[in-house]
PDB file of C-alpha atoms in Angstrom:
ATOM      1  CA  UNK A   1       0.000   0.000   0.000  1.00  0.00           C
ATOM      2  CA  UNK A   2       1.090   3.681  -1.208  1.00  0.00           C
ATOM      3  CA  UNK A   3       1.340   5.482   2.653  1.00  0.00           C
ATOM      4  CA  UNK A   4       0.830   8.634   0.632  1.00  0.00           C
ATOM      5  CA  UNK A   5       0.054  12.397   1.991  1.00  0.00           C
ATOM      6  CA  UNK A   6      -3.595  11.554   0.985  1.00  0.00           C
ATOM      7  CA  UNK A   7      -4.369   8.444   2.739  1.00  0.00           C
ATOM      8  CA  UNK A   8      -2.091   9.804   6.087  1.00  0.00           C
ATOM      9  CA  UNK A   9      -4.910  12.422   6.328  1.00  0.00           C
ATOM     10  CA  UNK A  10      -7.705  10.081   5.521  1.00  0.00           C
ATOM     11  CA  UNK A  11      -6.230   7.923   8.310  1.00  0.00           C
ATOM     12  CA  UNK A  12      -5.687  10.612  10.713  1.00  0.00           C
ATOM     13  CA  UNK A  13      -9.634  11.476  10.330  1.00  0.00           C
ATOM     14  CA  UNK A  14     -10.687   7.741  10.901  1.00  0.00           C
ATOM     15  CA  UNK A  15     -11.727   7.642   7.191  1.00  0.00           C
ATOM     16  CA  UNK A  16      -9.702   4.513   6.261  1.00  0.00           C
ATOM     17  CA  UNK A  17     -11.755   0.991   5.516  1.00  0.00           C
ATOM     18  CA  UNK A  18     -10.481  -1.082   8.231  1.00  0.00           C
ATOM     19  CA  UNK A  19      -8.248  -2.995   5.963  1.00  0.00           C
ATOM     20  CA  UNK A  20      -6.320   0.158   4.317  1.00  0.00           C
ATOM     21  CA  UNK A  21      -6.526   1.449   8.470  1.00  0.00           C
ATOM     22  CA  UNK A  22      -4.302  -1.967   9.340  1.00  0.00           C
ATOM     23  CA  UNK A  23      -1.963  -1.470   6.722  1.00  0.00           C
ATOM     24  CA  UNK A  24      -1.177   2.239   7.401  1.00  0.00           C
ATOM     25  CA  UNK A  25      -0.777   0.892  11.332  1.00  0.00           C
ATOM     26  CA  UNK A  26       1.673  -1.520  10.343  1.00  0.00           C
ATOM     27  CA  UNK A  27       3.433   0.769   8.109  1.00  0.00           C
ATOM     28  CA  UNK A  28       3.821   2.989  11.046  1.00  0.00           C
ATOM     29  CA  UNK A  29       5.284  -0.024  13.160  1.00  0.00           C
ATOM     30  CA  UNK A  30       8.041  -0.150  10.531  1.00  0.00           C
ATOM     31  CA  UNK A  31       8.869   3.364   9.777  1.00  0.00           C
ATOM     32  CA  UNK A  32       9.547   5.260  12.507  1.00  0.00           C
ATOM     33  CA  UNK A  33      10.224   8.408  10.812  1.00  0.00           C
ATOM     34  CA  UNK A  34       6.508   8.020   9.564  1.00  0.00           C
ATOM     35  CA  UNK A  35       5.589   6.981  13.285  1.00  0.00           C
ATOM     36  CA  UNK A  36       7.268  10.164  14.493  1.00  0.00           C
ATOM     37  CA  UNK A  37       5.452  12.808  11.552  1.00  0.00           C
ATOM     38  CA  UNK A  38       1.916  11.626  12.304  1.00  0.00           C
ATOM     39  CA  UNK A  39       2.454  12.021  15.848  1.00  0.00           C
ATOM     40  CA  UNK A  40       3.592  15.797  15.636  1.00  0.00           C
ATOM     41  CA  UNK A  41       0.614  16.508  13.766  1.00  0.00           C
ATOM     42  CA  UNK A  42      -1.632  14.986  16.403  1.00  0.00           C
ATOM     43  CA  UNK A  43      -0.103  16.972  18.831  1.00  0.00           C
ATOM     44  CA  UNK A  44      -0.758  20.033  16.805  1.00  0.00           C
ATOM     45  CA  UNK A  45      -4.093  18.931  15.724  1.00  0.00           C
ATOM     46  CA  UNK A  46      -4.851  18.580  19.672  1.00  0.00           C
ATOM     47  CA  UNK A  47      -3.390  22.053  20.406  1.00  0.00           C
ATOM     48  CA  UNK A  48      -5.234  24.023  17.376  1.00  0.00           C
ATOM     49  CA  UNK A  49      -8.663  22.514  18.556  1.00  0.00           C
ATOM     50  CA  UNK A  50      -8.424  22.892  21.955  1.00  0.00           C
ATOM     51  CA  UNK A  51      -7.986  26.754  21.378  1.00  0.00           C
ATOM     52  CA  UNK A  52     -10.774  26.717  18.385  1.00  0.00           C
ATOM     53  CA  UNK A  53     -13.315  24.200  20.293  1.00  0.00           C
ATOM     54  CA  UNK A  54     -16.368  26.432  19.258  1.00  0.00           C
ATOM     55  CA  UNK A  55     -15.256  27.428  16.115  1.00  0.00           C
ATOM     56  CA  UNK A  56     -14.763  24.167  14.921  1.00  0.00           C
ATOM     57  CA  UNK A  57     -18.262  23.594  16.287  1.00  0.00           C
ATOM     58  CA  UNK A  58     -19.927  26.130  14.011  1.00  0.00           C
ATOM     59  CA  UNK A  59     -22.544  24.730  11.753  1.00  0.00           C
ATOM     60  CA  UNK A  60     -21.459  25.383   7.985  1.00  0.00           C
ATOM     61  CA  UNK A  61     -22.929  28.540   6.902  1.00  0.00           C
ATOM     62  CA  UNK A  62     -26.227  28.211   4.613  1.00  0.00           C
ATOM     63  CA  UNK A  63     -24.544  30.228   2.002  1.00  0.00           C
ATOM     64  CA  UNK A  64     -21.758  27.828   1.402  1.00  0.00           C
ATOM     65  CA  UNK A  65     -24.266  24.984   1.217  1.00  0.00           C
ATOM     66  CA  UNK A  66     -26.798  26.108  -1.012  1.00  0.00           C
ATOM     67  CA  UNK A  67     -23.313  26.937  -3.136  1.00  0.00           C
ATOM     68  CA  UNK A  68     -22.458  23.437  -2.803  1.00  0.00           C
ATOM     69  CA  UNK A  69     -25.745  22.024  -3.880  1.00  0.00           C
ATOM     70  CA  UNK A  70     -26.069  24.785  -6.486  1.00  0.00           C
ATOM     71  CA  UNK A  71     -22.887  22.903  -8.272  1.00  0.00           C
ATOM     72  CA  UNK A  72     -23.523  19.238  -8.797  1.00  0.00           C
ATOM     73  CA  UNK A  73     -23.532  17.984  -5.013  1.00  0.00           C
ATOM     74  CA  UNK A  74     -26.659  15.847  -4.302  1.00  0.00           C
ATOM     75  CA  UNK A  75     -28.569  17.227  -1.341  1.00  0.00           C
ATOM     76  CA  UNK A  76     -28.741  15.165   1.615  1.00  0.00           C
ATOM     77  CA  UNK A  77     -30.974  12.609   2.302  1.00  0.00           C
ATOM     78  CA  UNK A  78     -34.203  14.002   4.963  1.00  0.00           C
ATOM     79  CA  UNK A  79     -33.419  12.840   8.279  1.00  0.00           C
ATOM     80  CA  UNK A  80     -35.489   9.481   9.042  1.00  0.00           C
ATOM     81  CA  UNK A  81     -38.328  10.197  11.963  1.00  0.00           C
ATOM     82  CA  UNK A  82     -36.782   8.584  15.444  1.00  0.00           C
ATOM     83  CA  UNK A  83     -39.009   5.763  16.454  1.00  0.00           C
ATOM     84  CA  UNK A  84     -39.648   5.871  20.392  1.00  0.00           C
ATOM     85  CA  UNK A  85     -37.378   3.495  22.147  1.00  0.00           C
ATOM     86  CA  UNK A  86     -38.393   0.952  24.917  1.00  0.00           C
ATOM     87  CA  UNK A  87     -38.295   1.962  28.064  1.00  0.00           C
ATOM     88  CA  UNK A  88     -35.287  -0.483  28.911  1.00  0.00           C
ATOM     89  CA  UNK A  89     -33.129   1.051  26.322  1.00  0.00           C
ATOM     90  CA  UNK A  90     -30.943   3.862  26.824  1.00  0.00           C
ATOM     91  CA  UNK A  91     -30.476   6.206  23.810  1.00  0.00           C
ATOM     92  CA  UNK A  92     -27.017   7.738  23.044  1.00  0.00           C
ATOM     93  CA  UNK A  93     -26.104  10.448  20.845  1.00  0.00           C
ATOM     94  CA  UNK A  94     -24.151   9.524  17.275  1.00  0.00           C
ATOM     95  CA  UNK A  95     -20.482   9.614  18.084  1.00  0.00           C
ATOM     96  CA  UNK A  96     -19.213  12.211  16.680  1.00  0.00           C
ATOM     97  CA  UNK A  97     -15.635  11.925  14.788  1.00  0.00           C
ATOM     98  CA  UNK A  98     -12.582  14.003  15.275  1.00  0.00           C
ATOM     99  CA  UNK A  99     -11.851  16.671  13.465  1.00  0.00           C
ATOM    100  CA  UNK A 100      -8.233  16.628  12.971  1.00  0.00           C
ATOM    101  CA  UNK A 101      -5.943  19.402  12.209  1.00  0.00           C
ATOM    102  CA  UNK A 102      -5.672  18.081   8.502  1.00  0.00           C
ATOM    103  CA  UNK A 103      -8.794  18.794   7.887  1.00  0.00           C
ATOM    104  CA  UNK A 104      -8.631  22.535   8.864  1.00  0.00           C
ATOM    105  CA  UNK A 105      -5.197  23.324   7.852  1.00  0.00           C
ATOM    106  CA  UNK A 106      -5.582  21.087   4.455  1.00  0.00           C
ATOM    107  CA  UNK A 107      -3.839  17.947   3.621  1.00  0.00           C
ATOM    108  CA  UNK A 108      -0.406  16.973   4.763  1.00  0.00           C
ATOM    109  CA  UNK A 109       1.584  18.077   1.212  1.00  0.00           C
ATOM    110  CA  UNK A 110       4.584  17.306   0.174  1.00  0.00           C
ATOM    111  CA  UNK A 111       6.934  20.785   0.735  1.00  0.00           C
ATOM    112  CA  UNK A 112      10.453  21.463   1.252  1.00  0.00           C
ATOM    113  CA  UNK A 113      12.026  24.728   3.034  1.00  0.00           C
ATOM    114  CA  UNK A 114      13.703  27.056   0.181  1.00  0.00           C
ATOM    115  CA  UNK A 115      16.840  27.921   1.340  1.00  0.00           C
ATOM    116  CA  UNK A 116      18.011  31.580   0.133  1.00  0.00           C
ATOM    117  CA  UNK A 117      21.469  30.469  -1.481  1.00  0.00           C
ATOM    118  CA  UNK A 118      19.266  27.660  -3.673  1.00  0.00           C
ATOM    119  CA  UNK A 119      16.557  29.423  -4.942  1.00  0.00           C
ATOM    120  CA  UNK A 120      16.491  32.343  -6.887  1.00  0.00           C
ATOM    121  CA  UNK A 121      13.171  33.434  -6.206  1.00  0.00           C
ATOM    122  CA  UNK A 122      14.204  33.685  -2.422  1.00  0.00           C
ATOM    123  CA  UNK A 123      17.296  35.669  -3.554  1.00  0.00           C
ATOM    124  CA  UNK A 124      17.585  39.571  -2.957  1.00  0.00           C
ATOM    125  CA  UNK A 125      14.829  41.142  -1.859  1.00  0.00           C
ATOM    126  CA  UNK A 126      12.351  38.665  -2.666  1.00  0.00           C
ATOM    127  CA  UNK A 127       9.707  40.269  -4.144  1.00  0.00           C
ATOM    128  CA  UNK A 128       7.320  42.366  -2.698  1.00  0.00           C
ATOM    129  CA  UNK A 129       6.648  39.855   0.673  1.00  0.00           C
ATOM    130  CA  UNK A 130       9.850  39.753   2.121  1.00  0.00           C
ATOM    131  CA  UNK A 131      13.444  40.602   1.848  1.00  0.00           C
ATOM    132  CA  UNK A 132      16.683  39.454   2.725  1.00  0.00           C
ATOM    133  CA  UNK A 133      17.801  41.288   5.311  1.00  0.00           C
ATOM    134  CA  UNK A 134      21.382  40.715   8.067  1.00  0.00           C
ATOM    135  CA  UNK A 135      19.175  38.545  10.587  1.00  0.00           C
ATOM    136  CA  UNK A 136      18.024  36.348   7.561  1.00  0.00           C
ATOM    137  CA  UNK A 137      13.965  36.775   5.863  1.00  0.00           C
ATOM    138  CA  UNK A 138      11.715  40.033   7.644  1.00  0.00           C
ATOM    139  CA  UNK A 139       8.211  40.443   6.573  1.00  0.00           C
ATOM    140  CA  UNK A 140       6.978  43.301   4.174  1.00  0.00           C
ATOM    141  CA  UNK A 141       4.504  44.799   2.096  1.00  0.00           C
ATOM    142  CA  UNK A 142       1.266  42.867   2.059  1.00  0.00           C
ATOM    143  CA  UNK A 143       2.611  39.986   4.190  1.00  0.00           C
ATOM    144  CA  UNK A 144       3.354  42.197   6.676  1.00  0.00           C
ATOM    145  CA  UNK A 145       0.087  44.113   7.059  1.00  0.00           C
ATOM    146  CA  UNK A 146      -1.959  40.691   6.985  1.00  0.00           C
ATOM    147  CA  UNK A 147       0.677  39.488  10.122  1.00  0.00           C
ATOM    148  CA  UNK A 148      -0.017  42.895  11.783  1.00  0.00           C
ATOM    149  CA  UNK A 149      -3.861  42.881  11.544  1.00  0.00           C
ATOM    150  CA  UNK A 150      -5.165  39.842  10.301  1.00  0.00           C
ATOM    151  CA  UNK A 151      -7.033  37.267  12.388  1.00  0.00           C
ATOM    152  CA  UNK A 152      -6.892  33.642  11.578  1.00  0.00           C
ATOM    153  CA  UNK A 153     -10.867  34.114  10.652  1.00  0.00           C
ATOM    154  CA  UNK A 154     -10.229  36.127   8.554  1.00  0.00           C
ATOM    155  CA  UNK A 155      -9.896  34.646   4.784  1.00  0.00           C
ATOM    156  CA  UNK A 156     -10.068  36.939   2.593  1.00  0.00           C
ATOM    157  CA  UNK A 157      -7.014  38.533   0.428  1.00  0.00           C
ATOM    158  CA  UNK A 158      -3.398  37.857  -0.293  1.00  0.00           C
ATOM    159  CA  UNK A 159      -2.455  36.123   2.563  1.00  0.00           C
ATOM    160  CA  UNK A 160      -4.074  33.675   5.093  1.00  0.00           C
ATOM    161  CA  UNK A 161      -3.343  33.167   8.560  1.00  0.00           C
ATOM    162  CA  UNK A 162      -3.488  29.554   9.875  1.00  0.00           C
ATOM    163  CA  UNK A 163      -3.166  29.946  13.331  1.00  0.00           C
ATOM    164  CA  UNK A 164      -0.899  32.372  15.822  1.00  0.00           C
ATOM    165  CA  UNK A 165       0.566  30.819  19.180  1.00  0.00           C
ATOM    166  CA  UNK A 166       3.297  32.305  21.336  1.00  0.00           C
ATOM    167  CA  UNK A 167       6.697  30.449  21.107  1.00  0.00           C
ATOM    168  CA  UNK A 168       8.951  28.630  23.982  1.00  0.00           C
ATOM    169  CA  UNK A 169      11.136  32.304  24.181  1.00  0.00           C
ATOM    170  CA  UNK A 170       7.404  34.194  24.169  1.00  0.00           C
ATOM    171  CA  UNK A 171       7.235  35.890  21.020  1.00  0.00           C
ATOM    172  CA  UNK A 172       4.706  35.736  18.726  1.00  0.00           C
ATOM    173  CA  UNK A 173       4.202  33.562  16.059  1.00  0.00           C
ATOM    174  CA  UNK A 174       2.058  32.928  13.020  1.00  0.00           C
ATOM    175  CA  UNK A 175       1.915  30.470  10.491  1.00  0.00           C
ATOM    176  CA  UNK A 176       0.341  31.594   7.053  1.00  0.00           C
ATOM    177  CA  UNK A 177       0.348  30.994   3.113  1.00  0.00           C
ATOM    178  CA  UNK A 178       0.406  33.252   0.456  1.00  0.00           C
ATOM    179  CA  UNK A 179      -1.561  32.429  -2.103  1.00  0.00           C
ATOM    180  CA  UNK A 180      -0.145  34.355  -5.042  1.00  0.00           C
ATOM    181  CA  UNK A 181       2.834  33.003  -4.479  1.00  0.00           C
ATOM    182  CA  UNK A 182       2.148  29.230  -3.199  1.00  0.00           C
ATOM    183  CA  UNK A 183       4.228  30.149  -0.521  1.00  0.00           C
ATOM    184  CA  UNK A 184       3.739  29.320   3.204  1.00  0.00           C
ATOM    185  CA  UNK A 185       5.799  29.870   6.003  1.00  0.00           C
ATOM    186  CA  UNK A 186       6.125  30.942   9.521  1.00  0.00           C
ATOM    187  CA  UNK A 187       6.838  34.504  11.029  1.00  0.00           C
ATOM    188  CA  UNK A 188       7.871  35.352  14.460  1.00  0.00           C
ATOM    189  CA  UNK A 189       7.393  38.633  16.071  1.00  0.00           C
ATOM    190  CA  UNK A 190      10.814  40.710  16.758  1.00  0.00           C
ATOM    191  CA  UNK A 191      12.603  44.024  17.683  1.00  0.00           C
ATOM    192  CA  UNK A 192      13.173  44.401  14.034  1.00  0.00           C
ATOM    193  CA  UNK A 193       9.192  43.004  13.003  1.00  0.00           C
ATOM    194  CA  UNK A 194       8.311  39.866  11.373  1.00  0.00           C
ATOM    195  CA  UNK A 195      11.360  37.463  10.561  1.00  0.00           C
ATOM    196  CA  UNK A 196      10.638  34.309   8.444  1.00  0.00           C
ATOM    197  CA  UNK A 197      12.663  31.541   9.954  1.00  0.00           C
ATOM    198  CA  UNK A 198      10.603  29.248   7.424  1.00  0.00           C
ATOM    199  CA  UNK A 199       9.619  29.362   3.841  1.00  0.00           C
ATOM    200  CA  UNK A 200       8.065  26.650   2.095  1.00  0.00           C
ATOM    201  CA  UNK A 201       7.278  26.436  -1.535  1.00  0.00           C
ATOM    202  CA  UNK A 202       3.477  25.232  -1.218  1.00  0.00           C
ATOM    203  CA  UNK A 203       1.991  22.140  -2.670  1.00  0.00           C
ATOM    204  CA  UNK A 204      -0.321  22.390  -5.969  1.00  0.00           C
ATOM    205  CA  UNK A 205      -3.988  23.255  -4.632  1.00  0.00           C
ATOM    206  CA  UNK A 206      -7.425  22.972  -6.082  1.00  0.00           C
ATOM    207  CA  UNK A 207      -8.124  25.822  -8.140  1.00  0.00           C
ATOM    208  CA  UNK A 208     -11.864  27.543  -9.140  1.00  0.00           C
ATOM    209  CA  UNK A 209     -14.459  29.678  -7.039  1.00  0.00           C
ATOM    210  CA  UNK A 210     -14.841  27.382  -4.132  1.00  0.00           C
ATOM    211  CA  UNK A 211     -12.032  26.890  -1.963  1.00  0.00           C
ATOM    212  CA  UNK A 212     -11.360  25.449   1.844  1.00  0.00           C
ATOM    213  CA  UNK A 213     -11.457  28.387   4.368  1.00  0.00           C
ATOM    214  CA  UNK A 214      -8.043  26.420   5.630  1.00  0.00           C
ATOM    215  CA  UNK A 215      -5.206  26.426   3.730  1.00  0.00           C
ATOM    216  CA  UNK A 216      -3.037  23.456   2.648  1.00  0.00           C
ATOM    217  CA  UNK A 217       0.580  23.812   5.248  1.00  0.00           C
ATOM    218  CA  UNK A 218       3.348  21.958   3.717  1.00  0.00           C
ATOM    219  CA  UNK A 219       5.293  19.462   6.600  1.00  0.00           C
ATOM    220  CA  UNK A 220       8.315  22.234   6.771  1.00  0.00           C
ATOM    221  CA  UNK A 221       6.026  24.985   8.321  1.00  0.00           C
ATOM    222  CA  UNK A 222       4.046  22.234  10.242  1.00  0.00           C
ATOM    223  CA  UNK A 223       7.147  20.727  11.664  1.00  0.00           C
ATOM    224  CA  UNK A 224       8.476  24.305  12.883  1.00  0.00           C
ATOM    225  CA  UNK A 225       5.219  25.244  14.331  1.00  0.00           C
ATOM    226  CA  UNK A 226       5.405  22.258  16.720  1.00  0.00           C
ATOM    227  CA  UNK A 227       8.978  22.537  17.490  1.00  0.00           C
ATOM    228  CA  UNK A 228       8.264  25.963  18.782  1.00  0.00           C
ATOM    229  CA  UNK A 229       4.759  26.609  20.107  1.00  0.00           C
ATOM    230  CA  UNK A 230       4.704  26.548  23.944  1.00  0.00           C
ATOM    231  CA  UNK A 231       0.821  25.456  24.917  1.00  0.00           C
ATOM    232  CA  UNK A 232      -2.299  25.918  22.701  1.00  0.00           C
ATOM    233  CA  UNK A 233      -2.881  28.160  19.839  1.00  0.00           C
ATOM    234  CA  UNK A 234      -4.084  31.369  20.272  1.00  0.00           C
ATOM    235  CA  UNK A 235      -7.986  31.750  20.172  1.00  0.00           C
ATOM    236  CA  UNK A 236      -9.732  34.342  18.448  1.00  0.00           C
ATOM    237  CA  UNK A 237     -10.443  36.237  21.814  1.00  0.00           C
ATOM    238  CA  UNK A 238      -6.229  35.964  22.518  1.00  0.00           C
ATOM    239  CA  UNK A 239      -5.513  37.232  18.478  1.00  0.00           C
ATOM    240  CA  UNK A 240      -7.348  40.414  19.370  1.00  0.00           C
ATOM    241  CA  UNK A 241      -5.461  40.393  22.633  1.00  0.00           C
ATOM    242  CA  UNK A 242      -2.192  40.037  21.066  1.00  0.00           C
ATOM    243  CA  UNK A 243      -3.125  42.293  17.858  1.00  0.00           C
ATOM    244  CA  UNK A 244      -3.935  45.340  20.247  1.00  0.00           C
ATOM    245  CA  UNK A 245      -1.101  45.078  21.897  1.00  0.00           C
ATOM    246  CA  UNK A 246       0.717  45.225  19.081  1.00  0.00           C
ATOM    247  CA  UNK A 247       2.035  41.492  19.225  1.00  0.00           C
ATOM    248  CA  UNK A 248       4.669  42.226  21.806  1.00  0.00           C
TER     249      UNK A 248
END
């Protein structure tokens, strides 16, 4: 069996037959490199939902739905009418299945961090996002405004924010992608602003009008954000927090 990116976030949201589920188990016996990946992302799934409980929570917005059914998707089937139990039997409610990070944040895609002597693209002053500077990548332009303001609800524009936690030294931190440039990365807040102690050049996404709210992370930036964050992600009420106070 192919242990691909694809069925590692299938298995990681108990979607897996319990055949393909076995295999991906035993895979994981072998490979303890693989062993090691899928546990840093449960640890970061765990810390992201803990701080986004009852966002997570949210019923999908009508809007989005009647979009969904509007292009193809078959509408759902009408609930069947519950039939009264006996009086000996005690009803529970449908178990509910984990949410993992993967399904927020997007699949787990194959990236690699861009080093600035390699790439070209990364070279100089690196467009309008970032430039090179004598500490390594800082923050500009557009990127930099979104890192200032932006909350991680918000998804419109340039640049997305995945999620903001503060680091094991207590500065800032925020992990976003920039869509332009298939770019994601991390930033950490500074005396000198927003350094960029990862790039990542981001996987292909699914292109067209409808688009997950979360954005696809490649393993680099997912990797640094759990070798650094110290607790749980920032909620929306501790963005604001940290956004008024300037992120200091």
């Amino acid at each position: 069996m192919n242990i691909d990116d694809a069925t590692l976030m299938a298995y990681l949201d108990e979607a897996l037959d319990p055949q393909d589920a076995a295999q991906v188990d035993a895979a994981l016996a072998r490979d303890p490199e693989l062993a090691a990946r899928v546990a840093r992302q449960r640890r970061l799934d765990a810390r992201v939902r803990t701080s986004h409980a009852a966002a997570l929570e949210e019923p999908v917005p009508d809007a989005l739905v009647q979009f969904v059914l509007g292009h193809g998707a078959a509408a759902p089937e009408p609930a069947a009418e519950p039939t009264a139990a006996p009086s000996n039997v005690v009803a529970f409610p449908p178990r509910k299945r984990a949410r993992t990070l993967w399904t927020h944040l997007g699949a787990l895609a194959a990236g690699v961090v861009l080093a600035v002597v390699a790439l070209p693209w990364l070279r100089g002053t690196g467009g309008a996002d970032w430039v090179q500077g004598a500490d390594g990548l800082q923050a500009r332009g557009a990127l930099a405004a979104a890192l200032d303001d932006q909350l991680s609800a918000d998804h419109a524009g340039k640049v997305q924010i995945a999620l903001s936690f503060r680091d094991q030294d207590g500065q800032y931190c925020r992990a976003f992608r920039v869509e332009s440039a298939r770019t994601a990365g991390l930033a950490c807040r500074g005396a000198q602003g927003w350094s960029l102690p990862v790039l990542a050049r981001d996987a292909e996404h699914a292109q067209g009008e409808l688009r997950q709210a979360a954005s696809p992370l490649p393993p680099a930036v997912l990797d640094a954000v759990d070798a650094r964050i110290d607790g749980d992600a920032l909620d929306a009420g501790g963005e604001q927090a940290a956004r008024k106070a300037g992120w200091r």
